[in-house]
CSV table of C-alpha atoms in Angstrom, one decimal:
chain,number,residue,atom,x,y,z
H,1,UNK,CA,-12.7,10.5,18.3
H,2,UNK,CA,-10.8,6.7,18.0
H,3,UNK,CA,-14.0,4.4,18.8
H,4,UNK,CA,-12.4,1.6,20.9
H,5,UNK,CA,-14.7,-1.6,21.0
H,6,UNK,CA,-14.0,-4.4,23.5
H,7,UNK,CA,-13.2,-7.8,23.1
H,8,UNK,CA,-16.0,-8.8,25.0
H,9,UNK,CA,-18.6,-7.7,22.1
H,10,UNK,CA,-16.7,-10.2,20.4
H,11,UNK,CA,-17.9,-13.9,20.1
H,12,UNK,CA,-5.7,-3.6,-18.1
H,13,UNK,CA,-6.3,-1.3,-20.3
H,14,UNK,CA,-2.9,0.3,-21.8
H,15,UNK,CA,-1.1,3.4,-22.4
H,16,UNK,CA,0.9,4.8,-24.7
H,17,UNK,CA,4.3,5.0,-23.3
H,18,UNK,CA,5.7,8.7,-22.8
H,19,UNK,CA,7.4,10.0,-20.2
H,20,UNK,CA,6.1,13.3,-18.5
H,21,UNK,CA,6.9,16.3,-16.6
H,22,UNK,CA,5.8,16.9,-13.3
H,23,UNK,CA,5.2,20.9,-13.4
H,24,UNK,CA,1.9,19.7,-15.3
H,25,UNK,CA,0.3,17.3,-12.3
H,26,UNK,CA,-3.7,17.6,-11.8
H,27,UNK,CA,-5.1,16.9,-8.6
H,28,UNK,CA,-8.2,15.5,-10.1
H,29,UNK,CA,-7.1,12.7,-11.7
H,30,UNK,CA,-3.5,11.3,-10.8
H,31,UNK,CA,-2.5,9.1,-13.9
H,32,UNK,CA,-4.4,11.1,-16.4
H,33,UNK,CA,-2.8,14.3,-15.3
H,34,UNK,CA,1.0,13.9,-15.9
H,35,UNK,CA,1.9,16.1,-19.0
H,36,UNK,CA,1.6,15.2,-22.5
H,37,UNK,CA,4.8,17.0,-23.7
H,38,UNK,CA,7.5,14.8,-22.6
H,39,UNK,CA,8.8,17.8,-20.5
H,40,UNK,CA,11.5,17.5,-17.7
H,41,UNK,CA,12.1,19.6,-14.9
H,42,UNK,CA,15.2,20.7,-13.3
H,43,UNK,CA,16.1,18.5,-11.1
H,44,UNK,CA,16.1,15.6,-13.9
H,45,UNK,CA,13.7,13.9,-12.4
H,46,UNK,CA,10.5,12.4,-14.9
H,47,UNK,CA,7.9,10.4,-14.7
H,48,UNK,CA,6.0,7.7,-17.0
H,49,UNK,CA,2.9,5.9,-16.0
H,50,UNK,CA,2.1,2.4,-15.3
H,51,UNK,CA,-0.6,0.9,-16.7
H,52,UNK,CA,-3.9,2.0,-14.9
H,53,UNK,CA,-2.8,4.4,-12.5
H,54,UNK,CA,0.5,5.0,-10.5
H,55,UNK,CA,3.6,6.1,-12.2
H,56,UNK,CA,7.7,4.9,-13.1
H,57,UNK,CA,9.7,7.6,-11.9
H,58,UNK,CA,13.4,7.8,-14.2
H,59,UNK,CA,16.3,10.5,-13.4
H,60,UNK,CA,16.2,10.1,-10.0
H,61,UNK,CA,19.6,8.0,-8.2
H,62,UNK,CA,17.8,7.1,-4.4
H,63,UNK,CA,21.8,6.0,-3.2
H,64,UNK,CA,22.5,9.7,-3.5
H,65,UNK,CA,21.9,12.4,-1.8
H,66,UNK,CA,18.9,14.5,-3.5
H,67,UNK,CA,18.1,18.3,-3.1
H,68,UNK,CA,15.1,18.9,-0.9
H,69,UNK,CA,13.1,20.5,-4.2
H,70,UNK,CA,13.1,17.2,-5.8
H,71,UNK,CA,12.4,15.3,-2.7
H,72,UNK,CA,9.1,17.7,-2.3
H,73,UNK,CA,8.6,16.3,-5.7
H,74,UNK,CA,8.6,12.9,-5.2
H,75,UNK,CA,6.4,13.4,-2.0
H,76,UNK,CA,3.9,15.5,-4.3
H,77,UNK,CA,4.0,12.3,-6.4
H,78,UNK,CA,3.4,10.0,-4.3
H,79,UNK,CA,0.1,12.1,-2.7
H,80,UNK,CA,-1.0,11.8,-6.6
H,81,UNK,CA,0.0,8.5,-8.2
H,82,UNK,CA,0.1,6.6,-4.9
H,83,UNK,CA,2.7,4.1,-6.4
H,84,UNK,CA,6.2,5.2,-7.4
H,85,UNK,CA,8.4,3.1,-8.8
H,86,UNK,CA,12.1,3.8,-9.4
H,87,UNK,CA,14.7,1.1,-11.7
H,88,UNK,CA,17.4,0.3,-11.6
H,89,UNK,CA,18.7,1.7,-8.4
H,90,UNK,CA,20.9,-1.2,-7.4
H,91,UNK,CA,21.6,-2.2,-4.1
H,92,UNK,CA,20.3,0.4,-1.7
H,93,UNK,CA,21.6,0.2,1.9
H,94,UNK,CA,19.5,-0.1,4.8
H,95,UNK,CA,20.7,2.8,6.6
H,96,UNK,CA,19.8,4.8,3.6
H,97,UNK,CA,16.5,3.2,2.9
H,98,UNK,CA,15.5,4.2,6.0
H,99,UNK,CA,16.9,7.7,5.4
H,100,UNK,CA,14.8,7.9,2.0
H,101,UNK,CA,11.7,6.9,4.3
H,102,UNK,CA,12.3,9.3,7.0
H,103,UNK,CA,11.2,12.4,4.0
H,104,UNK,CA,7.8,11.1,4.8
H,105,UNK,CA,8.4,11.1,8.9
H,106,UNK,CA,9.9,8.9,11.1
H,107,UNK,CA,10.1,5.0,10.3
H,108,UNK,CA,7.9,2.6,12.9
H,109,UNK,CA,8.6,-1.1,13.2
H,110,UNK,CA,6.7,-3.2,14.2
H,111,UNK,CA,7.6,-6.7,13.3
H,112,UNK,CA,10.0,-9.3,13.8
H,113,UNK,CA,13.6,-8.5,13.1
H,114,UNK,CA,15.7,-11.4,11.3
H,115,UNK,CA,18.8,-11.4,12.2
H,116,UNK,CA,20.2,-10.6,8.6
H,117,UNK,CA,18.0,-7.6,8.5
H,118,UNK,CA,20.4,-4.4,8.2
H,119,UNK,CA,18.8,-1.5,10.1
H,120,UNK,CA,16.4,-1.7,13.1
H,121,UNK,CA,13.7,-0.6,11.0
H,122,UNK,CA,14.1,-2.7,8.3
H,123,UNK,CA,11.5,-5.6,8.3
H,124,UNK,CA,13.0,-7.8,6.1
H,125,UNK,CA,11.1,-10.8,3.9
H,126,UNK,CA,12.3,-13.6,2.2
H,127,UNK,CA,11.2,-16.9,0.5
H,128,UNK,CA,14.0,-18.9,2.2
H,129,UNK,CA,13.9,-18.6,6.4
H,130,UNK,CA,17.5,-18.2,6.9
H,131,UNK,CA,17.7,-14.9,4.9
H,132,UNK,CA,14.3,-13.3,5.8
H,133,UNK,CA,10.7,-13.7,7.1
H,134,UNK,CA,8.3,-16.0,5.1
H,135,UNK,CA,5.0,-16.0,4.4
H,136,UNK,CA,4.5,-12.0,4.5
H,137,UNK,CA,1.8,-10.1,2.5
H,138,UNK,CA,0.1,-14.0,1.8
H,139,UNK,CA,-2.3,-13.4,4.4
H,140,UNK,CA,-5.0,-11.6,2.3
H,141,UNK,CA,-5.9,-7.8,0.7
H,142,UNK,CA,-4.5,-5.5,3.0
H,143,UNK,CA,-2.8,-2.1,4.4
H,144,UNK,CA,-0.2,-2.3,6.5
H,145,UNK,CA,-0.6,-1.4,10.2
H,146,UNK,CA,-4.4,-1.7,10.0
H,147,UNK,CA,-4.1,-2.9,13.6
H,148,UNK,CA,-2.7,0.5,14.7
H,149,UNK,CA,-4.9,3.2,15.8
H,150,UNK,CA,-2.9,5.3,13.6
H,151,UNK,CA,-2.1,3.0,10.7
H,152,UNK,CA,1.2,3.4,8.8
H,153,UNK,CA,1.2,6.4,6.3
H,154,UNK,CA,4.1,5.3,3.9
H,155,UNK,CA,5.5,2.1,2.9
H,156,UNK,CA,8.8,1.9,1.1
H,157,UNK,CA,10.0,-1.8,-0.5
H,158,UNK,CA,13.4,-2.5,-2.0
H,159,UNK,CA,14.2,-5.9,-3.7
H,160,UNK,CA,17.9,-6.3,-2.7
H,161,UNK,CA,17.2,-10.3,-4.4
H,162,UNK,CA,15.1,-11.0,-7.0
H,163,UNK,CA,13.7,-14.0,-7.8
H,164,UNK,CA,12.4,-14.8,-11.4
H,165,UNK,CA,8.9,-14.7,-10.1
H,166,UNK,CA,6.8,-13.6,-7.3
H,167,UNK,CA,4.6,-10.1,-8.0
H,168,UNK,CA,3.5,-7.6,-5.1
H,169,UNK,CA,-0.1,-6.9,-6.8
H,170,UNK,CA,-1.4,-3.2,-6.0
H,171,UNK,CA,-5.8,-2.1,-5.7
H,172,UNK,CA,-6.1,1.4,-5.8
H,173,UNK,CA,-8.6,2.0,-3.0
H,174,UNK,CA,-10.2,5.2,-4.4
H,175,UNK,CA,-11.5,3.3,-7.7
H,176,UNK,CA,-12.2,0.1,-5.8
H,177,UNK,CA,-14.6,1.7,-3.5
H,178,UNK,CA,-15.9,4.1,-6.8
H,179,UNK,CA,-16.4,0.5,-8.6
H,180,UNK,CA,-18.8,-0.4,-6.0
H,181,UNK,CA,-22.9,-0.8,-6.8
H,182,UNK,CA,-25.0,1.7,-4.6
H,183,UNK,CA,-26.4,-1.1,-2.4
H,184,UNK,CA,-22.7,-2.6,-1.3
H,185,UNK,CA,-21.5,0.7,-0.9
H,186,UNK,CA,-24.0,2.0,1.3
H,187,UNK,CA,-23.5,-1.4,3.4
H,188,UNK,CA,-19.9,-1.1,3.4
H,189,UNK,CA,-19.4,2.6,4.5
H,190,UNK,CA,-21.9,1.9,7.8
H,191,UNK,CA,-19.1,-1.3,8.8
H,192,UNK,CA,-16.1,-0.6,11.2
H,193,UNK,CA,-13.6,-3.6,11.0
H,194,UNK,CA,-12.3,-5.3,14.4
H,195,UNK,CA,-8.8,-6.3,13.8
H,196,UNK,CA,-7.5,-9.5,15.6
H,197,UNK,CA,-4.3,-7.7,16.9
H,198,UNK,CA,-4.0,-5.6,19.8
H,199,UNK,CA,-7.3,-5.0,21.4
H,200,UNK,CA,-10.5,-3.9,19.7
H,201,UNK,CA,-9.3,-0.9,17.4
H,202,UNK,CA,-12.3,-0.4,15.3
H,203,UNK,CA,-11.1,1.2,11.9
H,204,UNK,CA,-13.8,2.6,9.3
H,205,UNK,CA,-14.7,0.2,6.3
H,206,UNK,CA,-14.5,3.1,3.9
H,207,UNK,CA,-13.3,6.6,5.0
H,208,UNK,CA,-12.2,9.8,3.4
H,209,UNK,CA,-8.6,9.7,3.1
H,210,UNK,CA,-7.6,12.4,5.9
H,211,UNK,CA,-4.6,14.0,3.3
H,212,UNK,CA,-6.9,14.2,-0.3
H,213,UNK,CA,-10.1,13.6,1.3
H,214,UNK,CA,-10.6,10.8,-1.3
H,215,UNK,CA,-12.3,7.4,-0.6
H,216,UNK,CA,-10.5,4.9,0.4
H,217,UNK,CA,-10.5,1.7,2.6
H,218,UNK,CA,-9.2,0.4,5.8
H,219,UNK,CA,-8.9,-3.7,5.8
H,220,UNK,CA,-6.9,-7.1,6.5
H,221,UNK,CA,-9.4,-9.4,4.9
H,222,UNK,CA,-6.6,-11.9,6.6
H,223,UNK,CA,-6.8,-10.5,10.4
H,224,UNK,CA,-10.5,-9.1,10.8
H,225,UNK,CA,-12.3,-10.8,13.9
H,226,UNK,CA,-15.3,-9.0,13.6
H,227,UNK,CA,-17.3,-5.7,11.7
H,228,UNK,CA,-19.4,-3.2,13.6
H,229,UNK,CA,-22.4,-2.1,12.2
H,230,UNK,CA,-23.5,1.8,13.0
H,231,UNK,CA,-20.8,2.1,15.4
H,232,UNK,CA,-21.0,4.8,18.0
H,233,UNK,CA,-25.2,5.1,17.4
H,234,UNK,CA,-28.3,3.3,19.1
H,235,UNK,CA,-28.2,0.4,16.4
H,236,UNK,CA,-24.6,-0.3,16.3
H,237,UNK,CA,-23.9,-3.8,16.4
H,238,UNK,CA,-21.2,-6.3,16.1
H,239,UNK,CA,-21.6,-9.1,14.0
H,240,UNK,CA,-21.6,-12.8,14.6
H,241,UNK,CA,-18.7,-15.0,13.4
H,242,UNK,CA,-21.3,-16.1,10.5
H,243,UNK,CA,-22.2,-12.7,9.3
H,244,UNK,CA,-18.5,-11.5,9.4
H,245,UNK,CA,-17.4,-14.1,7.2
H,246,UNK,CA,-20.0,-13.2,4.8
H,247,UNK,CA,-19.2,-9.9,4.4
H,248,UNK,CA,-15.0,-11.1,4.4
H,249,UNK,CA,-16.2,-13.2,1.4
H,250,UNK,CA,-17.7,-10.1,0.0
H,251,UNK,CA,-14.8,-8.1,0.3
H,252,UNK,CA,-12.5,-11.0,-0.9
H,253,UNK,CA,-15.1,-11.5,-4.0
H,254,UNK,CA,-14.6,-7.9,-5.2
H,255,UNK,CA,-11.0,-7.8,-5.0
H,256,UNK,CA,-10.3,-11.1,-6.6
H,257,UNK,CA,-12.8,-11.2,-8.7
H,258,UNK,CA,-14.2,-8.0,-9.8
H,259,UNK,CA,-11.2,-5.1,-9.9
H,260,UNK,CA,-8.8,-7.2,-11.9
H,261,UNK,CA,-8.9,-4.7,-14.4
H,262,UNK,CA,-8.0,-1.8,-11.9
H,263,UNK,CA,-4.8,-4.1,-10.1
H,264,UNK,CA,-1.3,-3.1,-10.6
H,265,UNK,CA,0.8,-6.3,-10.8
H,266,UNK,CA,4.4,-5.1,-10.2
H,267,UNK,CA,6.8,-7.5,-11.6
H,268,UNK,CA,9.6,-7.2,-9.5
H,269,UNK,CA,13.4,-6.6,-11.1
H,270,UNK,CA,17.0,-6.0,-9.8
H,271,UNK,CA,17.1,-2.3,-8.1
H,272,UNK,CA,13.5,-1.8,-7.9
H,273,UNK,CA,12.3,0.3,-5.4
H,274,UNK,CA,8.7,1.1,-4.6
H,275,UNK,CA,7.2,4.1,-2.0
H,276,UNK,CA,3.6,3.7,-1.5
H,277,UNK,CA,1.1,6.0,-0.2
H,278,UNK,CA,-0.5,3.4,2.2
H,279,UNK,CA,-3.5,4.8,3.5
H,280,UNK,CA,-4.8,5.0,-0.7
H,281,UNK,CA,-3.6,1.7,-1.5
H,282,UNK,CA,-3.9,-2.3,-0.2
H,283,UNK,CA,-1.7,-4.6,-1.4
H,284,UNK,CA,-0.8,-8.5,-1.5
H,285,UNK,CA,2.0,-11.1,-2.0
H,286,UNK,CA,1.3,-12.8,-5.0
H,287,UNK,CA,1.7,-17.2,-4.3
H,288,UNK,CA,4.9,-17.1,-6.3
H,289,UNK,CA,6.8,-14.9,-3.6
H,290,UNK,CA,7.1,-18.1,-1.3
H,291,UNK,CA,7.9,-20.4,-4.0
H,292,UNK,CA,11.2,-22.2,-3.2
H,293,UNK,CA,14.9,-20.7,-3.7
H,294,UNK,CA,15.4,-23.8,-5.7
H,295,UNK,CA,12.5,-23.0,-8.1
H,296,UNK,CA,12.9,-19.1,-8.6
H,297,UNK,CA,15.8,-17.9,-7.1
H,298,UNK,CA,16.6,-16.3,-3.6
H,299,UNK,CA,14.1,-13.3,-3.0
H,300,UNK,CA,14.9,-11.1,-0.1
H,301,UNK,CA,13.0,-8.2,0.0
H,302,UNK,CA,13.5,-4.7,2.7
H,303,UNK,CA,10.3,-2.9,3.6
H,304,UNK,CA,9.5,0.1,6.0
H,305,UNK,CA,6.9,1.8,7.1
H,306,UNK,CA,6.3,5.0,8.2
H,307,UNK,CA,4.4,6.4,11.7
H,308,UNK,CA,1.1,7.4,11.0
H,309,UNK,CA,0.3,10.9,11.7
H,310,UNK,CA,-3.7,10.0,11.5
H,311,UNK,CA,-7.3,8.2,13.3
H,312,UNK,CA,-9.0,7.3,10.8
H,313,UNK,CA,-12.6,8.7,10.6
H,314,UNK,CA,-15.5,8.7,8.4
């Protein structure tokens, strides 16, 4: 059951390239397991893997209608590489954006809207104010909707601008956690974090992810208030605004400084579009996405996420 806490407690390695069929995915191990023999599948679509983990994904047109056999593949896809990325796709409408997003479920928004954002459910961001929202994804290492008692289960990004720099860097939760020495880990998985948004929700540290059952993380090392220690047992206790930023310095420590190898730095170009499996992977704006218009070009970028269907529990 959700544990609600009050706000009263509160005071690179490399590949080689090859691009890969489908028909042969693993479920043990997402980027080892696409197929060695350059085979494609029916519908045309293929796949190629970034370095790391995740994977490109090449035959595929998103502006077009798709038939549901290779949209169950692109789901599968995502369960397993957690990253897809599709090229070249040009300039995808908003309405359809949102259609692409609704194969996952329906689309929840809960941000601003900018008045030059196309669809309802289209949060979009921007390094110039007139043409989107600034400053997003530069508030630290997070998953979207970790506020939400449900947070988002899909994230979708299309870069209908693209500015000559400015990189959406990608942590693979699973081998972040996995990277973790025995003593952290232990610490870690008995912490709840305490959003600053809307009320209390206390969301697990580490928890198994509720569709692979692999580990994975819930945080906003950007808008945490507090961490719960032992929640829901005789010894739980919330720590003091000391202790929390100790352990938000931990957590910053190993994602900027100790996973670099495991990061996926995606370097954006014109027609990319990105689905994410947000529950298995945090993300964050790299300092060049609000450099000036003047300096790198205009970068408008159109992002949704999708309802989540899950609590998250340990």
């Amino acid at each position: 059951m959700q544990q609600i806490v009050t706000r009263t407690l509160l005071a690179s390695s490399t590949r080689r390239p090859g691009i890969y069929s489908l028909k042969r995915l693993s479920t043990s191990s997402s980027h080892l397991s696409l197929s060695r023999n350059h085979m494609q599948n029916r519908s045309g679509l293929k796949l190629q893997p970034l370095p790391v983990w995740g994977a490109e994904v090449h035959g595929v047109d998103l502006k077009q209608d798709l038939p549901g056999s290779t949209i169950n593949k692109i789901k599968e896809a995502v369960t397993k590489h957690r990253v897809l990325v599709f090229r070249e796709q040009g300039v995808i409408s908003g309405q359809r954006q949102v259609d692409v997003s609704q194969w996952f479920g329906p689309c929840e928004s809960t941000f601003f809207k900018h008045p030059k954002s196309p669809h309802p459910d289209i949060f979009r961001v921007s390094n110039s104010d007139l043409e989107g929202c600034t400053g997003v994804g530069r508030t630290g290492w997070h998953i979207d909707g970790s506020f939400m008692a449900k947070p988002f289960a899909y994230s979708t990004y299309h870069i209908v601008s693209c500015p000559s720099q400015g990189d959406t860097i990608f942590a693979p939760l699973e081998e972040v956690v996995n990277s973790l020495s025995a003593d952290r880990r232990e610490r870690w998985e008995r912490l709840h974090m305490l959003s600053d948004r809307r009320g209390g929700v206390a969301q697990p540290l580490i928890y198994p992810h509720p569709v692979t059952g692999r580990a994975t993380m819930c945080l906003h090392t950007g808008m945490t208030d507090a961490y719960v220690r032992d929640l829901g047992t005789p010894q739980e206790q919330v720590a003091g605004a000391k202790e929390t930023r100790q352990i938000l310095g931990e957590v910053n420590q190993v994602f900027r400084r100790e996973i670099g190898h495991l990061l996926y730095s995606h370097k954006w170009k014109p027609g990319d579009f990105i689905i994410t499996d947000n529950l298995a992977v945090a993300h964050e704006a790299s300092p060049q996405t609000q450099m000036t218009v003047m300096d790198v070009g205009l970068r408008v970028m159109h992002r949704t996420t999708i309802t989540g269907q899950h609590r998250l529990h340990k």
